[in-house]
Amino acid sequence: MPSHFCVPLMAPIVSLFLAFLIISSGNAQGPPSPGYSPSSRVSSVDFDQGFRNLWGPQHQRIDQGSLTIWLDKSSGSGFKSLRPYQSGYFGAAIKLQPGYTAGVITSFYLSNNEDHPGNHDEIDIEFLGTTPDKPYTLQTNVYIRGTGDGNIIGREMRFHLWFDPTQDYHNYAILWTPSEIMFFVDDVPIRRYPRKSDATFPTRPMWVYGSIWDASSWATENGKYKADYNYQPFIARYRNFKLSGCNADGPSSCRPPSASPSGSDGLSQQQASAMNWVQGNYLVYDYCHDSKRDHTQTPEC
């Protein structure tokens, strides 16, 4: 075939390829701007200003306010805030380990499990370790009054991320107010959990925790892949801690930070658009849409 006949045939192929590149690059750029940064309203604190080691002290290192914790065959490590909170904005910049991390969980969460064993509340950000060919999963979860004890009734929403969380630090945060719980990644809201009833919302004071530990029984593809200590140590790095809340013993007039620029509950339209983009592109599991779940146990769905 003469070469000039290739031009009209190639044109549609080139157009399709360019369109694919545009769509791909649009996703690669991440979500639309939420237009507001709640983290910018909260001052950072060094680790020692807000936390202490809870377990595995030999697997923890503090350097200029930043924290490194690691898991090997002998132990993991965890930390806890110096005081409990009734509500507030809680965050940290976290960098995860690349490579084989199946079975390993890196976490940042709120809980009162030490105060109410067997009947506790919890708000979780957990990074579920993975195999090198698959991305990390960020799991958000809420437990209320013992629903995480014995008969586990989780409220999991899981996400993949629009960036590689092993390449750099990214900011992850929980905002817990009397009316809602928000989860943020780099100030982009990814999940909003409103208070629909007292029975489905945590109201008792909680502490802030972080940890790295072996959860081989369930963490990676429901336990299909286990922690492999040939790849130890598994390392998690934290810095830029944010603690801005109402202390458990503080005045009743205390109000936690707001998620939105208006200072009111809920999200701005721009924030809601960013959250919808994340949930439309990167949400991989929603407990409310799991047909195998007994939804009489999760009436908020």
GROMACS .gro file of C-alpha atoms in nm, residues 42 83-90 175-176 208 242-248 250-251 254-257:
model
   25
   42VAL     CA    1  -0.371   2.307   6.286
   83ARG     CA    2  -0.409   1.252   7.674
   84PRO     CA    3  -0.758   1.143   7.563
   85TYR     CA    4  -0.985   1.358   7.349
   86GLN     CA    5  -1.358   1.409   7.322
   87SER     CA    6  -1.333   1.529   6.960
   88GLY     CA    7  -1.081   1.692   6.729
   89TYR     CA    8  -0.855   1.686   6.423
   90PHE     CA    9  -0.581   1.422   6.435
  175LEU     CA   10  -1.171   1.475   6.199
  176TRP     CA   11  -1.410   1.364   6.472
  208VAL     CA   12  -0.479   0.863   6.948
  242LYS     CA   13  -0.144   1.718   6.420
  243LEU     CA   14  -0.342   1.712   6.745
  244SER     CA   15  -0.613   1.974   6.778
  245GLY     CA   16  -0.906   1.867   6.985
  246CYS     CA   17  -1.119   1.897   7.292
  247ASN     CA   18  -0.958   1.720   7.586
  248ALA     CA   19  -1.176   1.465   7.757
  250GLY     CA   20  -1.203   2.008   7.893
  251PRO     CA   21  -1.489   2.257   7.903
  254CYS     CA   22  -1.492   2.346   7.344
  255ARG     CA   23  -1.546   2.303   6.971
  256PRO     CA   24  -1.322   2.095   6.742
  257PRO     CA   25  -1.188   2.235   6.413
   0.00000   0.00000   0.00000
